[in-house]
Coordinates of C-alpha atoms in Angstrom, one line a residue:
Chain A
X1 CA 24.3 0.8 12.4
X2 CA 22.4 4.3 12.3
X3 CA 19.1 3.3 14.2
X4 CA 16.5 4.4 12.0
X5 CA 13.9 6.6 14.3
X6 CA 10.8 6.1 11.8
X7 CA 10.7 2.2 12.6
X8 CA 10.3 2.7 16.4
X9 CA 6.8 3.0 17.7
X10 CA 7.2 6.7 18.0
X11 CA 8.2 7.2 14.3
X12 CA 5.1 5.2 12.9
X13 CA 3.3 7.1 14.9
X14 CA 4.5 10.2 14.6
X15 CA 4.4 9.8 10.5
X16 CA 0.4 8.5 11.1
X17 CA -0.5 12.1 12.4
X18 CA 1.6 13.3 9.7
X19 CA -0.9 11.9 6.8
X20 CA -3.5 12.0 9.2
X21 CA -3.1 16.1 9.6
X22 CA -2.2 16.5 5.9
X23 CA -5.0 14.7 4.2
X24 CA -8.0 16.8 5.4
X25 CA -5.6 20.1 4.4
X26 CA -5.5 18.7 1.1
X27 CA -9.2 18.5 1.5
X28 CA -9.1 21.9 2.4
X29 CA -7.2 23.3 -0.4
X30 CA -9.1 21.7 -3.1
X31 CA -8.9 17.7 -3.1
X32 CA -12.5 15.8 -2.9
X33 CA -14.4 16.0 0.6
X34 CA -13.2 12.8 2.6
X35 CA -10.6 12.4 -0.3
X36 CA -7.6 14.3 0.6
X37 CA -5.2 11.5 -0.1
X38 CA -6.9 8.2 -1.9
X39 CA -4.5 6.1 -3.5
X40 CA -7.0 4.0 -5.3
X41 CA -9.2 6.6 -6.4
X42 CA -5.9 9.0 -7.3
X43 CA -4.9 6.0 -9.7
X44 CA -8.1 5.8 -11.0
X45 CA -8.0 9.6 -11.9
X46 CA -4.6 8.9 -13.6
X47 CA -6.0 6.1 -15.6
X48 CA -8.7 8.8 -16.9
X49 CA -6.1 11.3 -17.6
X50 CA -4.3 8.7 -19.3
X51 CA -7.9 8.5 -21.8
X52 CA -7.9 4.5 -20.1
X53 CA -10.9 4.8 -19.2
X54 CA -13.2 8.1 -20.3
X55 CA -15.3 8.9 -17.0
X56 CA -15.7 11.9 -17.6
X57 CA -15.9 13.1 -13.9
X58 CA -12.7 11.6 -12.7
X59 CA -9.8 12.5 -15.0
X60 CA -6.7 14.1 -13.3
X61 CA -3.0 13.1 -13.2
X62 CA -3.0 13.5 -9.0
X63 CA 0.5 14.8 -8.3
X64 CA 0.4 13.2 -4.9
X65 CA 0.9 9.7 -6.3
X66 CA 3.8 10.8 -8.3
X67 CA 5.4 12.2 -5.0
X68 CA 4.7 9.1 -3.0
X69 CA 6.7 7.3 -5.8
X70 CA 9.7 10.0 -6.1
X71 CA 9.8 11.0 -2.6
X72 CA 10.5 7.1 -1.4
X73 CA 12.8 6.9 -4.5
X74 CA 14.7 9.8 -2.6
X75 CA 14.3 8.3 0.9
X76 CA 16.3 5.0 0.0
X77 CA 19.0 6.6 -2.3
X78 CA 19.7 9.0 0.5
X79 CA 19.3 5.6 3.1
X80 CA 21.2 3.4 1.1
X81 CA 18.2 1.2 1.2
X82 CA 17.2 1.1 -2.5
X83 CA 17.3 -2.5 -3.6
X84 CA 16.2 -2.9 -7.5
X85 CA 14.0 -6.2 -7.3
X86 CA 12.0 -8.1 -9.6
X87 CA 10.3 -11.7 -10.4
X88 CA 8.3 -12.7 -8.0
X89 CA 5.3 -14.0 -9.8
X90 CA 4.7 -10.6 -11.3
X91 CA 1.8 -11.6 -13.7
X92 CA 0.1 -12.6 -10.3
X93 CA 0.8 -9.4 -9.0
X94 CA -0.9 -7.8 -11.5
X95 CA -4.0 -9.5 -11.6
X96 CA -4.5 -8.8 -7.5
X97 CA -3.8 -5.2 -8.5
X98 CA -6.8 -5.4 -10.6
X99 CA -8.9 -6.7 -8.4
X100 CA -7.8 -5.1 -5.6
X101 CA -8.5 -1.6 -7.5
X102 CA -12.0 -3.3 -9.1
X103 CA -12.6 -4.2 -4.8
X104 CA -11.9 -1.0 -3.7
X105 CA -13.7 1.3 -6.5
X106 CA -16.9 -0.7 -5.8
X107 CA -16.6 0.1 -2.1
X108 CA -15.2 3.8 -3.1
X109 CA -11.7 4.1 -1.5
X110 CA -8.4 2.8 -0.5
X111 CA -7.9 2.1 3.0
X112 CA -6.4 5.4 3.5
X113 CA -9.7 7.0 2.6
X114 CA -11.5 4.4 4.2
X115 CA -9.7 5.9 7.4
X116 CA -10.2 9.6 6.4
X117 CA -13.8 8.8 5.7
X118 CA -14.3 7.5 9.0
X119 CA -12.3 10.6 10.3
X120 CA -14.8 12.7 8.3
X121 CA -18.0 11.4 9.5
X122 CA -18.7 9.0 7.4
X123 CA -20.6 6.1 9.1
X124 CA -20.3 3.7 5.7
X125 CA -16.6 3.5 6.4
X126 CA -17.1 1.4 9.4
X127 CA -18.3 -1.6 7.1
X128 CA -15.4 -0.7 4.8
X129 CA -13.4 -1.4 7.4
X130 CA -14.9 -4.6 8.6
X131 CA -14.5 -5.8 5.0
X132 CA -11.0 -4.7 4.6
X133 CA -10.5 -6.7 8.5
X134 CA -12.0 -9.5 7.0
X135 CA -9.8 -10.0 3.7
X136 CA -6.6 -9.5 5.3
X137 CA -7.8 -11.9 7.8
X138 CA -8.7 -14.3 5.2
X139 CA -5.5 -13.7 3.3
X140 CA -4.0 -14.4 7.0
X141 CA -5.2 -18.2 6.8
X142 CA -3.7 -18.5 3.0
X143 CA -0.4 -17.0 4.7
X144 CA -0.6 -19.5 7.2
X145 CA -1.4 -22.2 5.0
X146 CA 2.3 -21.9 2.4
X147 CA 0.8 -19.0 0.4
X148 CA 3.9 -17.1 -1.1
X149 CA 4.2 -15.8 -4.6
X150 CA 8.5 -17.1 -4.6
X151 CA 11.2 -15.1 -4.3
X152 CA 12.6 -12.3 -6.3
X153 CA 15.5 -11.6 -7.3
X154 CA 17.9 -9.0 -7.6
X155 CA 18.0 -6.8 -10.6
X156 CA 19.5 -4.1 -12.7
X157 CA 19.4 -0.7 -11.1
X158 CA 17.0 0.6 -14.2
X159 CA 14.7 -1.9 -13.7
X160 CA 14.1 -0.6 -9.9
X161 CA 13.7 3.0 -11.8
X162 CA 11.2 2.4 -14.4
X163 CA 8.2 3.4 -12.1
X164 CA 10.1 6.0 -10.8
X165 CA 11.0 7.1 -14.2
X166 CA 6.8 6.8 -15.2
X167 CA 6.2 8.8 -12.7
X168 CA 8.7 11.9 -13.6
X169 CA 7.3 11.2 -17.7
X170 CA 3.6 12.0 -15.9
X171 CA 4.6 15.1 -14.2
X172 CA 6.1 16.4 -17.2
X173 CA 3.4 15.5 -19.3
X174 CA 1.2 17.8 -16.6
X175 CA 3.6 20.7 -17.2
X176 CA 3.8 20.4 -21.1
X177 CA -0.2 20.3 -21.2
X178 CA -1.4 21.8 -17.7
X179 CA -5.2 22.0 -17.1
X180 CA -7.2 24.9 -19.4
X181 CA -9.9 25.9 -17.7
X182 CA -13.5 24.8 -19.1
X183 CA -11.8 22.5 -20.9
X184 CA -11.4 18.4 -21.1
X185 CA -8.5 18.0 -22.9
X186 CA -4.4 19.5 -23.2
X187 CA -2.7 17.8 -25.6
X188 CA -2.4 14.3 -24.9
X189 CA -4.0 14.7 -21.3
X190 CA -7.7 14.2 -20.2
X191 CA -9.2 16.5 -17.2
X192 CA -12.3 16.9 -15.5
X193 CA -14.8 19.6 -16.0
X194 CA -16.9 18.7 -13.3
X195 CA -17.4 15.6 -10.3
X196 CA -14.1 14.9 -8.5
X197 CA -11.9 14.9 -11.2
X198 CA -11.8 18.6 -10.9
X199 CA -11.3 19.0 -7.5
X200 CA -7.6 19.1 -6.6
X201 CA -5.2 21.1 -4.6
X202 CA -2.5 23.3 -6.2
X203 CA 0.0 21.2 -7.9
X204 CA 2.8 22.2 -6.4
X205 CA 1.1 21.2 -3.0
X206 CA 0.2 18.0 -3.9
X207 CA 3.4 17.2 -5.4
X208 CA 4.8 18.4 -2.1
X209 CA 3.0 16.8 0.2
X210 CA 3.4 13.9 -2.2
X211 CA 7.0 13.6 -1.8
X212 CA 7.1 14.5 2.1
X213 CA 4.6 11.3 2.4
X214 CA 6.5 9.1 0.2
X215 CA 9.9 9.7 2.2
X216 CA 8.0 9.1 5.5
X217 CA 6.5 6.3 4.1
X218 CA 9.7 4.9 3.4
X219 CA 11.4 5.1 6.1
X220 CA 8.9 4.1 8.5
X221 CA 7.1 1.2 6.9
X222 CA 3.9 2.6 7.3
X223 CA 1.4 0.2 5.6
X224 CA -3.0 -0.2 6.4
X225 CA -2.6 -3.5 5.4
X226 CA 0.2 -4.6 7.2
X227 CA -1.3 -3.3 10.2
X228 CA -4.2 -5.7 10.5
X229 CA -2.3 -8.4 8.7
X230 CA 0.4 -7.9 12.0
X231 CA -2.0 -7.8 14.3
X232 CA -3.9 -10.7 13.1
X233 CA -1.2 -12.8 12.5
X234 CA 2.0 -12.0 15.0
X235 CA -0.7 -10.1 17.6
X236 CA 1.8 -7.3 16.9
X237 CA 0.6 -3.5 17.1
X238 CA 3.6 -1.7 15.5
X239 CA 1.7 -0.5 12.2
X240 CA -1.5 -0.3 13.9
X241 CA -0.3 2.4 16.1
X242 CA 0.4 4.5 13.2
X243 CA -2.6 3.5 11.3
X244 CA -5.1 4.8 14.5
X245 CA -2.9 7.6 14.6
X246 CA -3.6 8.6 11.2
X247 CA -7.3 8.3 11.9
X248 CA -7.6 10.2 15.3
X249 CA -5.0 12.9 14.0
X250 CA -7.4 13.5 10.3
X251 CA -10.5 13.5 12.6
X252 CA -8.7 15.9 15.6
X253 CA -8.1 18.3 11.9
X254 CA -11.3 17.6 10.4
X255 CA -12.5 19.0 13.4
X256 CA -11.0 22.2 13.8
X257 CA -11.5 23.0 9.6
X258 CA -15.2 22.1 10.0
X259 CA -14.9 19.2 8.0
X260 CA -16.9 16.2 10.0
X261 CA -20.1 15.5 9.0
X262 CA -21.3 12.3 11.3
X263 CA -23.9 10.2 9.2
X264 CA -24.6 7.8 6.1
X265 CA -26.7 9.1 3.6
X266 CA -25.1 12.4 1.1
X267 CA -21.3 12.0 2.4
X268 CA -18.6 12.9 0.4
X269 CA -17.8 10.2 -2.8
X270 CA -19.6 7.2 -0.7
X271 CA -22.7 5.2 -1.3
X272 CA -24.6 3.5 1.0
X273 CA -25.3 0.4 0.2
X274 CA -23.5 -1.6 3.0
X275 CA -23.5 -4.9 1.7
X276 CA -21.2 -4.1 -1.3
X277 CA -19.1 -1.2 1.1
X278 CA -17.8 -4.5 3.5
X279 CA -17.6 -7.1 0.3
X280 CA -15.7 -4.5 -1.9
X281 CA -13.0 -4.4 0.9
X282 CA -13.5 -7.9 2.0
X283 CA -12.0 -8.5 -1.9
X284 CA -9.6 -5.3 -2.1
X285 CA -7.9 -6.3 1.6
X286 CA -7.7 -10.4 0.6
X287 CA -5.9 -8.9 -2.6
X288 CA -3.7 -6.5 -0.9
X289 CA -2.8 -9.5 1.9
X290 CA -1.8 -11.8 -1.2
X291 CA 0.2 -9.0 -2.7
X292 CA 1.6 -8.3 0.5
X293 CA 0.6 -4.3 1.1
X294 CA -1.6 -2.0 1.1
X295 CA -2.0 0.2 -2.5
X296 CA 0.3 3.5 -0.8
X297 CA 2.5 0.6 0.4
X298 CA 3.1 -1.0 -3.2
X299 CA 3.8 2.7 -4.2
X300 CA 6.8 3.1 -1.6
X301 CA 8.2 -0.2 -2.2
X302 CA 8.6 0.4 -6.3
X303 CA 9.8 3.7 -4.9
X304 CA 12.5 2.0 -3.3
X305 CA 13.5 -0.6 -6.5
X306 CA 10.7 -3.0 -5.8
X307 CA 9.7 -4.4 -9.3
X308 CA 7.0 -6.5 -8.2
X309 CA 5.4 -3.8 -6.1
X310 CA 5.4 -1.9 -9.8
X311 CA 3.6 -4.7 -11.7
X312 CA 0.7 -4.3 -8.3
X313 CA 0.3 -0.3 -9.1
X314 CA 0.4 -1.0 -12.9
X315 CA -2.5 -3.7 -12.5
X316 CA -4.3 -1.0 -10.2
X317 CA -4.5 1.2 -13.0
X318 CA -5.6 -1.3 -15.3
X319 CA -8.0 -2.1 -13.1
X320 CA -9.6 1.0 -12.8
X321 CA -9.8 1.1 -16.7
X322 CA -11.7 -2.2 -16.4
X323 CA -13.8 -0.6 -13.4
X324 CA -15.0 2.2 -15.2
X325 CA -14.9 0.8 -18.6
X326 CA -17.0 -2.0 -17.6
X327 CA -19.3 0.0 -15.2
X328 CA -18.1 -1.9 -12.1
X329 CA -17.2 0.9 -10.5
X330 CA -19.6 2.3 -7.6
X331 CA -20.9 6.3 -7.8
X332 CA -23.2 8.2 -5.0
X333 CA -26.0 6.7 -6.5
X334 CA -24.8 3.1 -5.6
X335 CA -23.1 0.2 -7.2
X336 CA -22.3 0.2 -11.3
X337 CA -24.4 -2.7 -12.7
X338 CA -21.4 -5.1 -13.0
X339 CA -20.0 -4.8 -9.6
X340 CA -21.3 -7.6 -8.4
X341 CA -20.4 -9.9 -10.8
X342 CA -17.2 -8.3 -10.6
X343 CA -16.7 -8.6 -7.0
X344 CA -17.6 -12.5 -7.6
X345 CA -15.4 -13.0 -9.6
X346 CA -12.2 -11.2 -8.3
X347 CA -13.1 -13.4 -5.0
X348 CA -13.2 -16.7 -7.0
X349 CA -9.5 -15.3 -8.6
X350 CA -8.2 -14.7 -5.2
X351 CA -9.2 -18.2 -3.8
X352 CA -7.3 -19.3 -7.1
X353 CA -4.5 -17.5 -6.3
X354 CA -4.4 -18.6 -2.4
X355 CA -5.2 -22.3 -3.0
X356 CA -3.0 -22.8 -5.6
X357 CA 0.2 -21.0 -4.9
X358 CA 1.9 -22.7 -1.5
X359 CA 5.0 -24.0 -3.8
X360 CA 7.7 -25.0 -0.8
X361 CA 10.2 -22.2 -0.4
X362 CA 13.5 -23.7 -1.5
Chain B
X1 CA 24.9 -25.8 16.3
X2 CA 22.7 -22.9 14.4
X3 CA 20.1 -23.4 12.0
X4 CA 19.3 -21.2 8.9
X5 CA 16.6 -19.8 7.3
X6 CA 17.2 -18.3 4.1
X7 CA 14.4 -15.7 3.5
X8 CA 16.2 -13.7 0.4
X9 CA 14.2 -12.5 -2.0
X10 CA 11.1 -12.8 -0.3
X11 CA 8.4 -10.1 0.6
X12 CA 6.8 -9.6 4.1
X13 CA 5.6 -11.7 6.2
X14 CA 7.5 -14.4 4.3
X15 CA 10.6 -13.9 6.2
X16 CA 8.8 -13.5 9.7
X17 CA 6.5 -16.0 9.7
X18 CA 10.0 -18.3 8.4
X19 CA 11.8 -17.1 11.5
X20 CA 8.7 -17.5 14.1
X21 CA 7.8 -21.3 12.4
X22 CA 11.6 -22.0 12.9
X23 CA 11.4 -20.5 16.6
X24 CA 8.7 -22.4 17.1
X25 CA 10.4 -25.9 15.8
X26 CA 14.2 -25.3 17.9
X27 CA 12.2 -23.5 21.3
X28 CA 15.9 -22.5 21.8
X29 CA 19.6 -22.5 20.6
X30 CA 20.8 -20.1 17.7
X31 CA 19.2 -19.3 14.1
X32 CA 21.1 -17.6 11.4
X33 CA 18.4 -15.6 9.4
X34 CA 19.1 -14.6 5.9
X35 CA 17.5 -11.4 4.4
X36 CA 17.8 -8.6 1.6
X37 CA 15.9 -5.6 2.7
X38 CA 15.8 -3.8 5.8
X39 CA 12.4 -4.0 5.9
X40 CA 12.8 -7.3 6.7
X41 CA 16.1 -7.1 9.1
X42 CA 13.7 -4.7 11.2
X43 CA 11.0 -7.3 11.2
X44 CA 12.4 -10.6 11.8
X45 CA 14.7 -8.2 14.4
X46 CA 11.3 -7.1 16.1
X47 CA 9.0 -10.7 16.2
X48 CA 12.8 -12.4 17.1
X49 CA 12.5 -9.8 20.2
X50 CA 9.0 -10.4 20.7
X51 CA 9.2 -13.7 21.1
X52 CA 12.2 -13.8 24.0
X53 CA 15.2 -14.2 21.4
X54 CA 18.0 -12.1 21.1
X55 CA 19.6 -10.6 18.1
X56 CA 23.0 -11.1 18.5
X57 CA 24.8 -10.2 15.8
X58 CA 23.6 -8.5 12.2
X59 CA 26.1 -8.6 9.8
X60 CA 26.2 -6.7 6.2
X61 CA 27.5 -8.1 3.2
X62 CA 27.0 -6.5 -0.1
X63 CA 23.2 -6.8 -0.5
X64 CA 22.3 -8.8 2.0
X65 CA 22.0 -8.8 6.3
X66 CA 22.7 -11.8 7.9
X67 CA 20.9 -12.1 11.4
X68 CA 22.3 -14.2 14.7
X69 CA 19.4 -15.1 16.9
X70 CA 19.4 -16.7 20.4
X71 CA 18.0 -17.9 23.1

C-alpha cells in the first residue's frame, strides 16, 4: 500500500504552513484584512450572492470554497479514496450546520480565521479560541458518553457528486454574470459594493489556491476541530501540529507583508465584546464536535463523496441566511440584537442533540 | 481467538474511540477492526500504535479495509 506522505506528522505539517503562508497572500491580493481564507464567513458571502440573505456588505460567490470542494473531489478520484456516503442522521447534520454558522458569525469567523486573526494581531481571537477549546471539549464528554449520529451507508456515485456538482453550477454562474463594477447585481447574482463583500482576490487566484487547499486538505486530514477534539480526547498531537503550524506560518507572513497589527479595539471584521467572542465558539466548536469536523473539514469530506458532510455545509449556508436575516449575526460595532438569544438557543439544540442521541451502535 | 469491531459506516472518532474502548476491555490478544474510509484505516492504525498494539495485517476488499491488531 502506497504510504500516503500527507498523513505523517511532516505532511500535516507541512500542508499547515501551506494555508498558513497562503491565507495572508490572499489577504494581500484583495481578500478582507485577517480574512484571507474564512470558511464560515466565505459561505456566508455565498448565501448573499445567492439573494439568501440581502446584507448588503457581504455578497460574493468566494471561489475559494468552490476549490476546496473540487480540488478534494480531485484528490480522492486520483487516490482512489472517493467513497459516495450518505444517511447518517442528515437532518441532524443540518441543524448543527446552522448553528454552528449562527455560533461562528456571532463570534465573526471560522476557526481558520480565528487562527489567522490571532496570526494577524488580533487579541479577541484568543477568547475565540478558548470558546472553540471549550465546545469541542464539551462535545468530547457527549463522545464519551455514546453520542454518535449512526452509521451511513454507502451510496450511488451521483449522490457523492451533487455538492461537487453545486459547486461547478456556482462557478459558472460567476462566469455567466461576473461582477460589474458599481454595481450590486449580474443576472441572477448579488455582489457587494462596499464592506467585505467587495474585497476579494482575483478569481482565478482564489479558485487556485482553492483547489491546491482542497487537494491538501484531502490528503492530509487536516481538520481545526479534530485537532483539539484529538488532543482532548486520545491526548494525540497529530492535527494539532498542523493546526500551530498554520498559525505560526500566517503570522511568520503576516509579518514580512506588514500585516500584524497586535491589539483589540479597530481589527480587521472583529468586535470586541469578549463575552459573545468565547460563547459564539463555545456553540460553533460543540456543533462542529457533534458533526464531527471543522466547517473546511465538512467541505473536504463532501469533496470526497461524503453526503452527510454536504447536508453540514448546506445547513451552514442556511444558517447564515438565518444569521443575517434575523440580525444574529455580529458586525464591528458588536453583537446583532438577536445573538444572544440565538446563541441560547443553538446551545439548548446541541444539549438536545448530545443527550438524546447515544443509540447503541449495532 | 480475535474480537471484532465493526466500525463501517461511521464518521471519526466513532471508529477510534470503538477500537481504544475494545483495547481497553481485552488489554491483549488480537482485534479485527472493520472500516470504510481511509481516514479511518489511518486512525484506528495510529491510536492502535499509540497504545502498544500492532497492526498486523490490513486487508482490502472492495470498499472496505479490514484491520489485524495485536498485542
Amino acid at each position: 500500500m502506497l504510504k500516503n506522505f500527507f498523513v505523517t506528522r511532516w505532511g500535516i505539517i507541512g500542508v499547515g504552513c501551506f494555508i498558513g503562508a497562503l491565507a495572508p497572500l490572499l489577504q494581500k491580493l484583495g481578500n478582507p484584512g485577517n480574512m484571507g481564507i474564512c470558511v464560515a464567513c466565505f459561505e456566508r458571502d455565498i448565501a448573499g450572492a445567492l439573494g439568501l440573505h440581502r446584507a448588503g456588505v457581504v455578497q460574493y460567490m468566494r471561489p475559494e470554497i468552490i476549490g476546496f470542494v473540487l480540488g478534494s473531489l480531485i484528490a480522492a478520484y486520483l487516490f482512489k479514496e472517493f467513497r459516495p456516503r450518505a444517511g447518517s442522521a442528515p437532518i441532524v447534520r443540518f441543524v448543527l450546520g446552522v448553528f454552528a454558522m449562527i455560533g461562528a458569525l456571532v463570534f465573526l469567523g471560522c476557526p481558520w480565521r480565528a487562527l489567522l486573526r490571532l496570526a494577524g494581531g488580533d487579541g479577541n481571537a484568543i477568547f475565540g479560541l478558548l470558546g472553540l477549546t471549550g465546545g469541542v471539549w464539551t462535545g468530547t464528554l457527549f463522545l464519551k458518553g455514546g453520542y454518535n449520529l449512526g452509521r451511513a451507508q454507502t451510496s450511488h456515485t451521483s449522490a457523492g457528486w451533487i455538492l461537487p456538482l453545486i459547486m461547478i453550477g456556482f462557478l459558472l454562474l460567476m462566469l455567466i454574470f461576473p461582477q460589474i463594477e458599481g454595481e450590486n447585481k449580474s443576472g441572477v447574482l448579488f455582489y457587494s459594493i462596499k464592506g467585505p463583500g467587495v474585497m476579494h482576490a482575483p478569481l482565478i487566484i482564489s479558485l487556485a489556491i482553492g483547489l491546491a487547499i482542497g487537494f491538501l486538505a484531502q490528503r492530509s486530514r487536516f481538520c481545526t476541530m479534530g485537532a483539539l477534539r484529538d488532543l482532548i480526547l486520545f491526548k494525540q498531537i497529530h492535527l494539532l501540529s498542523g493546526v500551530i503550524a498554520l498559525a505560526v506560518s500566517a503570522f511568520i507572513v503576516n509579518l514580512i507583508t506588514g500585516q500584524f497589527h497586535p491589539g483589540f479595539a479597530g481589527q480587521a471584521v472583529a468586535h470586541t465584546m469578549t463575552l459573545w467572542n468565547f460563547s459564539g465558539m463555545v456553540l460553533a466548536g460543540l456543533a462542529f464536535a457533534l458533526a464531527g469536523g471543522c466547517p473546511g473539514r465538512q467541505l473536504f469530506l463532501a469533496g470526497e463523496g461524503d453526503g452527510d458532510a454536504a447536508i453540514f455545509v448546506i445547513g451552514m449556508i442556511a444558517g447564515a441566511a438565518f444569521a443575517h436575516n434575523f440580525g444574529l449575526a455580529s458586525s464591528p460595532a458588536g453583537v446583532g440584537p438577536h445573538g444572544i438569544a440565538a446563541v441560547t438557543i443553538g446551545f439548548l439544540v446541541c444539549l438536545f442533540i448530545g443527550f438524546t442521541m447515544r443509540k447503541k451502535i449495532v | 481467538m480475535s474480537t471484532t469491531v465493526d466500525a463501517r459506516g461511521l464518521s471519526c472518532p466513532q471508529p477510534v474511540l470503538m477500537t481504544l474502548n475494545k483495547i481497553k476491555e481485552i488489554k491483549k490478544g488480537e482485534i479485527i477492526v472493520k472500516v470504510d474510509t481511509d481516514t479511518s484505516r489511518e486512525n484506528v492504525s495510529r491510536a492502535a500504535e499509540s497504545q502498544g498494539w500492532e497492526v498486523a495485517d490490513i486487508q482490502k476488499q472492495e470498499t472496505e479495509y479490514q484491520l489485524t491488531l495485536q498485542k
